[in-house]
Short mmCIF file of C-alpha atoms and ligand atoms in Angstrom, two decimals:
data_model
loop_
_atom_site.label_atom_id
_atom_site.label_comp_id
_atom_site.label_asym_id
_atom_site.label_seq_id
_atom_site.Cartn_x
_atom_site.Cartn_y
_atom_site.Cartn_z
CA MET A 836 2.00 15.00 -13.89
CA PRO A 837 4.75 14.58 -16.48
CA PRO A 838 4.08 12.12 -19.35
CA GLN A 839 4.49 8.52 -18.18
CA SER A 840 4.71 6.64 -21.47
CA GLY A 841 7.13 3.73 -21.42
CA ARG A 842 6.60 3.06 -17.71
CA LEU A 843 4.89 0.04 -16.20
CA ALA A 844 3.08 0.17 -12.84
CA TYR A 845 1.81 -2.74 -10.71
CA ILE A 846 -0.95 -1.49 -8.39
CA THR A 847 -2.52 -3.62 -5.68
CA GLY A 848 -6.21 -3.06 -4.90
CA ALA A 849 -6.62 -1.09 -8.13
CA ASN A 850 -10.32 -1.95 -8.57
CA SER A 851 -11.50 0.51 -5.91
CA GLY A 852 -10.87 3.81 -4.14
CA ILE A 853 -7.45 5.38 -4.15
CA GLY A 854 -5.81 2.53 -6.07
CA PHE A 855 -8.36 2.81 -8.85
CA HIS A 856 -7.82 6.55 -9.25
CA ALA A 857 -4.04 6.14 -9.18
CA ALA A 858 -4.32 3.53 -11.97
CA LEU A 859 -6.69 5.74 -13.98
CA GLU A 860 -4.48 8.83 -13.82
CA LEU A 861 -1.28 6.90 -14.51
CA ALA A 862 -2.99 5.32 -17.53
CA ARG A 863 -4.19 8.75 -18.67
CA ALA A 864 -0.56 9.94 -18.57
CA GLY A 865 0.52 7.00 -20.76
CA CYS A 866 1.79 4.57 -18.11
CA ALA A 867 0.94 0.90 -18.66
CA VAL A 868 -0.88 -0.35 -15.57
CA ILE A 869 -1.41 -3.76 -14.03
CA LEU A 870 -4.52 -3.91 -11.85
CA ALA A 871 -3.59 -6.47 -9.20
CA CYS A 872 -6.90 -7.48 -7.59
CA ARG A 873 -8.48 -10.35 -5.70
CA GLY A 874 -11.79 -10.37 -7.61
CA ARG A 875 -11.85 -10.92 -11.39
CA SER A 876 -15.23 -9.29 -12.00
CA LYS A 877 -14.39 -6.18 -9.97
CA ALA A 878 -11.05 -5.95 -11.76
CA GLU A 879 -12.75 -6.27 -15.18
CA ALA A 880 -15.22 -3.54 -14.22
CA ALA A 881 -12.36 -1.25 -13.15
CA ARG A 882 -10.50 -1.94 -16.39
CA SER A 883 -13.66 -1.09 -18.36
CA ARG A 884 -14.01 2.21 -16.45
CA ILE A 885 -10.40 3.06 -17.25
CA LEU A 886 -10.84 2.21 -20.94
CA ALA A 887 -14.05 4.26 -21.10
CA ALA A 888 -12.14 7.31 -19.82
CA VAL A 889 -8.84 6.57 -21.60
CA PRO A 890 -9.52 4.50 -24.75
CA HIS A 891 -5.80 4.10 -25.54
CA ALA A 892 -4.99 2.86 -21.99
CA ASP A 893 -2.70 -0.14 -21.60
CA ALA A 894 -4.38 -1.82 -18.62
CA GLU A 895 -4.11 -5.49 -17.73
CA ILE A 896 -5.35 -7.53 -14.81
CA ALA A 897 -3.38 -9.72 -12.39
CA ASP A 898 -5.08 -12.06 -9.92
CA LEU A 899 -3.72 -11.28 -6.47
CA ASP A 900 -5.12 -12.10 -3.05
CA LEU A 901 -2.77 -10.59 -0.50
CA ALA A 902 -4.45 -12.60 2.24
CA ASN A 903 -3.10 -15.81 0.73
CA LEU A 904 0.66 -16.19 0.30
CA ASP A 905 0.13 -18.89 -2.33
CA SER A 906 -1.73 -16.33 -4.43
CA VAL A 907 1.03 -13.74 -3.82
CA ARG A 908 3.65 -16.22 -5.00
CA ALA A 909 1.58 -17.16 -8.06
CA ALA A 910 1.02 -13.49 -9.00
CA ALA A 911 4.69 -12.58 -8.62
CA GLY A 912 5.71 -15.73 -10.50
CA ALA A 913 3.35 -14.92 -13.37
CA PHE A 914 4.75 -11.41 -13.63
CA LEU A 915 8.39 -12.53 -13.50
CA ALA A 916 7.65 -15.17 -16.16
CA SER A 917 6.62 -12.35 -18.52
CA GLY A 918 10.25 -11.20 -18.48
CA ARG A 919 9.33 -7.55 -18.04
CA SER A 920 10.80 -5.05 -15.64
CA LEU A 921 8.67 -2.88 -13.36
CA ASP A 922 9.03 0.88 -12.95
CA LEU A 923 6.46 1.24 -10.18
CA LEU A 924 5.07 -1.03 -7.52
CA ILE A 925 2.22 0.56 -5.57
CA ASN A 926 1.44 -1.38 -2.39
CA ASN A 927 -2.02 0.09 -1.92
CA ALA A 928 -4.60 -2.62 -1.11
CA GLY A 929 -5.88 -2.71 2.42
CA VAL A 930 -8.56 -3.61 4.92
CA MET A 931 -9.43 -1.58 8.01
CA ALA A 932 -10.79 -2.17 11.50
CA LEU A 933 -12.84 -5.30 10.83
CA PRO A 934 -15.32 -5.76 13.70
CA GLN A 935 -14.32 -9.39 14.33
CA ARG A 936 -10.87 -10.97 14.17
CA ARG A 937 -10.42 -12.68 10.83
CA ALA A 938 -7.43 -14.56 9.49
CA THR A 939 -5.58 -14.97 6.20
CA ALA A 940 -5.17 -18.35 4.50
CA GLN A 941 -1.97 -18.84 6.51
CA GLY A 942 -3.67 -17.87 9.79
CA PHE A 943 -2.33 -14.31 10.23
CA GLU A 944 -4.66 -11.61 11.57
CA LEU A 945 -6.28 -10.22 8.41
CA GLN A 946 -5.12 -6.58 8.58
CA PHE A 947 -1.53 -7.37 9.52
CA GLY A 948 -1.56 -10.26 7.02
CA THR A 949 -3.02 -8.28 4.11
CA ASN A 950 -1.75 -4.74 4.63
CA HIS A 951 1.77 -5.65 5.75
CA LEU A 952 2.76 -9.30 5.26
CA GLY A 953 1.11 -9.69 1.84
CA HIS A 954 2.88 -6.57 0.54
CA PHE A 955 6.16 -7.53 2.24
CA ALA A 956 6.06 -10.88 0.39
CA LEU A 957 4.93 -9.37 -2.92
CA THR A 958 7.67 -6.73 -2.91
CA GLY A 959 10.38 -9.25 -2.08
CA LEU A 960 9.22 -11.61 -4.81
CA LEU A 961 8.93 -8.83 -7.43
CA LEU A 962 12.31 -7.34 -6.52
CA PRO A 963 14.15 -8.95 -9.48
CA ALA A 964 11.78 -7.12 -11.87
CA LEU A 965 12.14 -3.85 -9.96
CA LEU A 966 15.95 -3.97 -9.97
CA ARG A 967 16.26 -4.66 -13.69
CA PRO A 968 16.84 -1.65 -15.98
CA GLY A 969 13.46 0.07 -16.38
CA ASN A 970 11.10 0.16 -19.32
CA GLN A 971 11.63 3.79 -20.16
CA PRO A 972 13.90 5.00 -22.96
CA LYS A 973 16.09 6.53 -20.23
CA PRO A 974 15.76 4.08 -17.32
CA ALA A 975 15.16 5.74 -13.97
CA PRO A 976 15.29 3.89 -10.65
CA ALA A 977 12.11 1.93 -9.94
CA ARG A 978 9.88 3.27 -7.17
CA ILE A 979 8.19 1.11 -4.56
CA ILE A 980 5.36 3.04 -2.93
CA THR A 981 3.66 1.76 0.20
CA VAL A 982 0.40 3.27 1.42
CA SER A 983 0.21 3.91 5.16
CA SER A 984 -2.23 6.09 7.12
CA ILE A 985 -2.47 8.83 9.73
CA ALA A 986 -3.92 5.95 11.77
CA HIS A 987 -0.35 4.65 12.33
CA ARG A 988 -0.13 7.19 15.17
CA GLY A 989 -0.35 5.61 18.58
CA ALA A 990 0.17 2.07 17.26
CA THR A 991 1.93 -0.61 19.29
CA MET A 992 4.15 -3.25 17.71
CA ASP A 993 3.71 -6.01 20.29
CA PHE A 994 5.81 -8.93 19.05
CA SER A 995 4.46 -11.16 21.82
CA ASP A 996 1.01 -11.07 20.18
CA LEU A 997 1.53 -9.82 16.64
CA GLN A 998 -1.56 -11.66 15.39
CA TRP A 999 -3.98 -10.42 18.08
CA GLU A 1000 -4.68 -13.95 19.33
CA ARG A 1001 -4.96 -12.97 23.02
CA ARG A 1002 -7.50 -10.17 22.54
CA TYR A 1003 -8.52 -8.66 19.23
CA VAL A 1004 -9.25 -4.93 19.09
CA PRO A 1005 -10.20 -3.61 15.61
CA TRP A 1006 -8.62 -0.11 15.47
CA PRO A 1007 -5.36 -0.94 17.25
CA ALA A 1008 -4.98 -3.88 14.84
CA TYR A 1009 -5.37 -1.50 11.88
CA ARG A 1010 -2.96 1.02 13.45
CA ARG A 1011 -0.33 -1.68 13.86
CA SER A 1012 -0.62 -2.77 10.22
CA LYS A 1013 -0.17 0.84 9.10
CA LEU A 1014 2.85 1.39 11.38
CA ALA A 1015 4.25 -1.81 9.83
CA ASN A 1016 3.81 -0.23 6.38
CA LEU A 1017 6.00 2.71 7.46
CA LEU A 1018 8.63 0.60 9.23
CA PHE A 1019 8.82 -1.64 6.15
CA GLY A 1020 8.99 1.22 3.64
CA PHE A 1021 11.78 3.05 5.50
CA GLU A 1022 13.77 -0.14 6.21
CA LEU A 1023 13.47 -1.16 2.55
CA GLU A 1024 14.95 2.18 1.53
CA ARG A 1025 17.90 1.73 3.93
CA ARG A 1026 18.55 -1.74 2.51
CA LEU A 1027 18.27 -0.59 -1.12
CA GLU A 1028 20.69 2.25 -0.36
CA ARG A 1029 23.20 -0.04 1.34
CA ALA A 1030 23.06 -2.41 -1.65
CA GLN A 1031 23.30 0.60 -4.02
CA ALA A 1032 20.29 -0.94 -5.75
CA PRO A 1033 18.56 1.09 -8.50
CA ALA A 1034 15.23 1.53 -6.71
CA ALA A 1035 13.67 3.82 -4.11
CA SER A 1036 11.12 3.03 -1.41
CA ILE A 1037 8.64 5.77 -0.58
CA VAL A 1038 5.73 5.81 1.89
CA VAL A 1039 2.54 7.84 1.41
CA HIS A 1040 -0.85 8.33 3.01
CA PRO A 1041 -4.11 9.63 1.48
CA GLY A 1042 -5.48 11.66 4.41
CA VAL A 1043 -9.15 10.82 4.88
CA SER A 1044 -10.75 9.92 1.56
CA ASN A 1045 -14.21 8.78 0.58
CA THR A 1046 -13.69 5.14 -0.41
CA ASN A 1047 -15.16 1.73 0.29
CA LEU A 1048 -12.64 1.17 3.11
CA PHE A 1049 -15.09 2.32 5.80
CA ALA A 1050 -18.11 0.29 4.63
CA ALA A 1051 -15.92 -2.80 4.03
CA GLY A 1052 -14.27 -2.45 7.44
CA PRO A 1053 -15.96 -0.89 10.49
CA GLY A 1054 -19.31 -0.75 8.66
CA SER A 1055 -19.27 -4.42 7.67
CA GLY A 1056 -20.79 -5.61 10.95
CA GLY A 1057 -24.20 -4.21 9.98
CA GLY A 1058 -26.39 -2.30 12.44
CA LEU A 1059 -26.36 1.44 13.00
CA LEU A 1060 -22.65 1.85 12.23
CA ALA A 1061 -23.13 0.44 8.73
CA LYS A 1062 -25.85 3.05 8.12
CA ILE A 1063 -24.04 6.01 9.65
CA ILE A 1064 -20.45 5.57 8.46
CA PRO A 1065 -20.75 5.91 4.65
CA PRO A 1066 -22.77 9.20 4.65
CA PHE A 1067 -20.60 10.63 7.45
CA ILE A 1068 -17.39 9.86 5.51
CA ALA A 1069 -18.90 11.20 2.27
CA LEU A 1070 -19.71 14.46 4.04
CA THR A 1071 -16.44 14.98 5.89
CA SER A 1072 -13.66 13.56 3.71
CA GLN A 1073 -11.97 14.42 0.45
CA SER A 1074 -12.73 12.40 -2.69
CA ALA A 1075 -11.05 9.12 -3.57
CA ALA A 1076 -9.52 10.89 -6.58
CA GLN A 1077 -7.90 13.47 -4.27
CA GLY A 1078 -6.77 10.64 -2.01
CA SER A 1079 -4.76 9.23 -4.90
CA TRP A 1080 -2.69 12.43 -5.27
CA PRO A 1081 0.05 11.47 -2.78
CA LEU A 1082 0.44 8.12 -4.59
CA LEU A 1083 0.66 9.88 -7.95
CA TYR A 1084 3.08 12.47 -6.57
CA ALA A 1085 5.32 9.74 -5.14
CA ALA A 1086 5.12 7.82 -8.40
CA THR A 1087 5.95 10.67 -10.74
CA SER A 1088 7.46 13.79 -9.12
CA ALA A 1089 11.15 14.47 -9.59
CA ALA A 1090 11.14 16.11 -6.15
CA VAL A 1091 10.32 12.88 -4.31
CA LYS A 1092 13.11 11.12 -2.38
CA GLY A 1093 13.42 7.51 -1.25
CA GLY A 1094 12.91 6.98 2.47
CA HIS A 1095 10.56 9.97 2.76
CA TYR A 1096 6.86 10.14 3.58
CA TYR A 1097 4.22 12.13 1.67
CA GLY A 1098 0.61 13.03 2.46
CA PRO A 1099 -1.93 15.87 2.16
CA HIS A 1100 -0.90 19.37 3.27
CA GLY A 1101 -4.17 20.38 4.99
CA PHE A 1102 -5.41 20.41 8.59
CA ARG A 1103 -4.06 17.33 10.42
CA GLU A 1104 -3.00 15.96 7.00
CA MET A 1105 -6.60 14.96 6.34
CA ARG A 1106 -6.96 16.57 2.91
CA GLY A 1107 -5.15 18.66 0.37
CA TYR A 1108 -2.19 18.64 -1.97
CA PRO A 1109 0.69 16.22 -1.47
CA VAL A 1110 3.67 17.44 0.53
CA GLU A 1111 6.41 15.79 2.55
CA VAL A 1112 5.11 14.92 6.03
CA ARG A 1113 6.58 13.41 9.22
CA ALA A 1114 5.48 10.07 10.60
CA GLU A 1115 5.34 9.39 14.32
CA GLN A 1116 8.83 8.94 15.80
CA GLN A 1117 8.61 5.15 16.27
CA ALA A 1118 8.22 4.71 12.49
CA TYR A 1119 11.88 5.79 12.19
CA ASP A 1120 13.07 3.30 14.85
CA GLU A 1121 15.69 1.19 13.06
CA VAL A 1122 15.81 -1.50 15.75
CA LEU A 1123 12.05 -1.97 15.60
CA ALA A 1124 12.16 -2.04 11.79
CA ALA A 1125 14.94 -4.65 11.73
CA LYS A 1126 12.99 -6.85 14.13
CA LEU A 1127 9.80 -6.54 12.06
CA TRP A 1128 11.79 -7.35 8.92
CA GLN A 1129 13.23 -10.50 10.46
CA VAL A 1130 9.81 -11.65 11.73
CA SER A 1131 8.19 -10.85 8.35
CA GLU A 1132 10.78 -12.95 6.52
CA GLN A 1133 10.11 -15.81 8.93
CA LEU A 1134 6.31 -15.58 8.67
CA THR A 1135 6.15 -15.21 4.89
CA GLY A 1136 9.12 -17.40 3.98
CA VAL A 1137 10.23 -14.65 1.58
CA GLN A 1138 13.93 -13.83 1.99
CA TYR A 1139 15.15 -10.57 0.53
CA PRO A 1140 18.56 -10.51 -1.17
CA LEU A 1141 19.16 -7.12 0.51
N1 NAP B 207 -9.65 5.99 2.51
C1 NAP B 207 -8.93 6.54 3.46
O1 NAP B 207 -9.33 7.56 4.08
C2 NAP B 207 -7.61 5.97 3.83
C3 NAP B 207 -6.88 6.60 4.84
C4 NAP B 207 -5.63 6.12 5.17
C5 NAP B 207 -5.09 5.04 4.49
N2 NAP B 207 -5.83 4.44 3.51
C6 NAP B 207 -5.23 3.28 2.82
O2 NAP B 207 -5.44 3.40 1.44
C7 NAP B 207 -5.37 2.11 0.84
C8 NAP B 207 -6.49 1.95 -0.16
O3 NAP B 207 -7.73 1.93 0.49
P1 NAP B 207 -9.02 2.69 -0.04
O4 NAP B 207 -9.30 3.78 0.91
O5 NAP B 207 -8.87 3.02 -1.48
O6 NAP B 207 -10.13 1.57 0.21
P2 NAP B 207 -10.99 0.64 -0.78
O7 NAP B 207 -11.77 1.46 -1.73
O8 NAP B 207 -11.72 -0.28 0.12
O9 NAP B 207 -9.87 -0.15 -1.57
C9 NAP B 207 -9.13 -1.17 -0.95
C10 NAP B 207 -8.64 -2.11 -2.03
O10 NAP B 207 -7.86 -3.14 -1.42
C11 NAP B 207 -8.32 -4.37 -1.94
N3 NAP B 207 -8.04 -5.50 -1.08
C12 NAP B 207 -8.47 -5.73 0.20
N4 NAP B 207 -8.03 -6.92 0.62
C13 NAP B 207 -7.31 -7.46 -0.40
C14 NAP B 207 -6.63 -8.68 -0.58
N5 NAP B 207 -6.62 -9.63 0.36
N6 NAP B 207 -5.99 -8.90 -1.75
C15 NAP B 207 -6.02 -7.97 -2.73
N7 NAP B 207 -6.67 -6.80 -2.63
C16 NAP B 207 -7.32 -6.56 -1.47
C17 NAP B 207 -9.82 -4.16 -2.12
O11 NAP B 207 -10.37 -5.17 -2.95
P3 NAP B 207 -11.95 -5.50 -2.89
O12 NAP B 207 -12.63 -4.41 -3.64
O13 NAP B 207 -12.02 -6.83 -3.57
O14 NAP B 207 -12.35 -5.53 -1.46
C18 NAP B 207 -9.79 -2.79 -2.78
O15 NAP B 207 -9.45 -2.91 -4.13
C19 NAP B 207 -5.40 1.10 2.00
O16 NAP B 207 -4.10 0.60 2.23
C20 NAP B 207 -5.86 1.95 3.18
O17 NAP B 207 -5.36 1.45 4.42
C21 NAP B 207 -7.06 4.88 3.17
#
């Protein structure tokens, strides 16, 4: 990774898993990092771990609950009030395949609400800071990185029941939220390009990585699954640190292009070094993306100037 001093990164869900390792490595390379997390004590613990490894790290904490649009507005407002520009926004936080349907503060299904709508709102609200000249001596376009998943494959974007009110099914609900991440990331790039705005939108996925996502999601219902999932994932997946490589590549490589998708190079993109990958065809559907954009603006009340 090239030196990152002078850059500022805002990373959601930076207290755990892939987001934590992305924050740690960016900090190690000299990037100032904002750990945007929903739990103060977990965020403080993550900051302490970063400072233990990188004593000179510039790491601050922002309170952000993506499952509450009031919190998203407050977090974005607090950042904008600081008057700083942002070089990197990493839309990483997520929840996966919760056994029972749960809802955000505004009543959206929790995975769609957190993984997609929360990040849609956050990005739109932080846009003024992303489009200002960067913090580096030689400003480069800001990068907005959204974390999707190989689980986007086979998703359905059913606008007649976007919130899974008729019948909730855990994995399809997760798949939909991850397809939404791709549709959003690609549509954002098209809009930034049309506006000739100085920012790029990039989508990544971490393969299959050993993080808390599995215990917090499918394993959270207790029973046998809760016992089996964590050791199975530990045995079969790559580490959380390796999972952060596509994020770090998208954040720092000169080879990365806006509107493209990056993930691990290995078998079925489950592990390995970051390379450009192809999403499923429907992720490139511009009509679907425009419809999702319009609905997301309506649901969040966040209007993009793009
Ligand atoms: N691990 C994989 O194999 C894999 C594969 C494909 C995609 N991904 C994606 O990678 C991203 C990171 O997940 P991970 O694997 O690193 O899992 P993780 O260790 O569980 O981290 C998820 C992070 O998101 C945070 N988060 C959840 N809900 C939030 C909310 N409402 N507001 C703010 N933060 C919230 C969590 O905070 P708490 O600690 O407070 O819960 C945690 O910091 C997710 O978008 C996930 O979909 C992961």
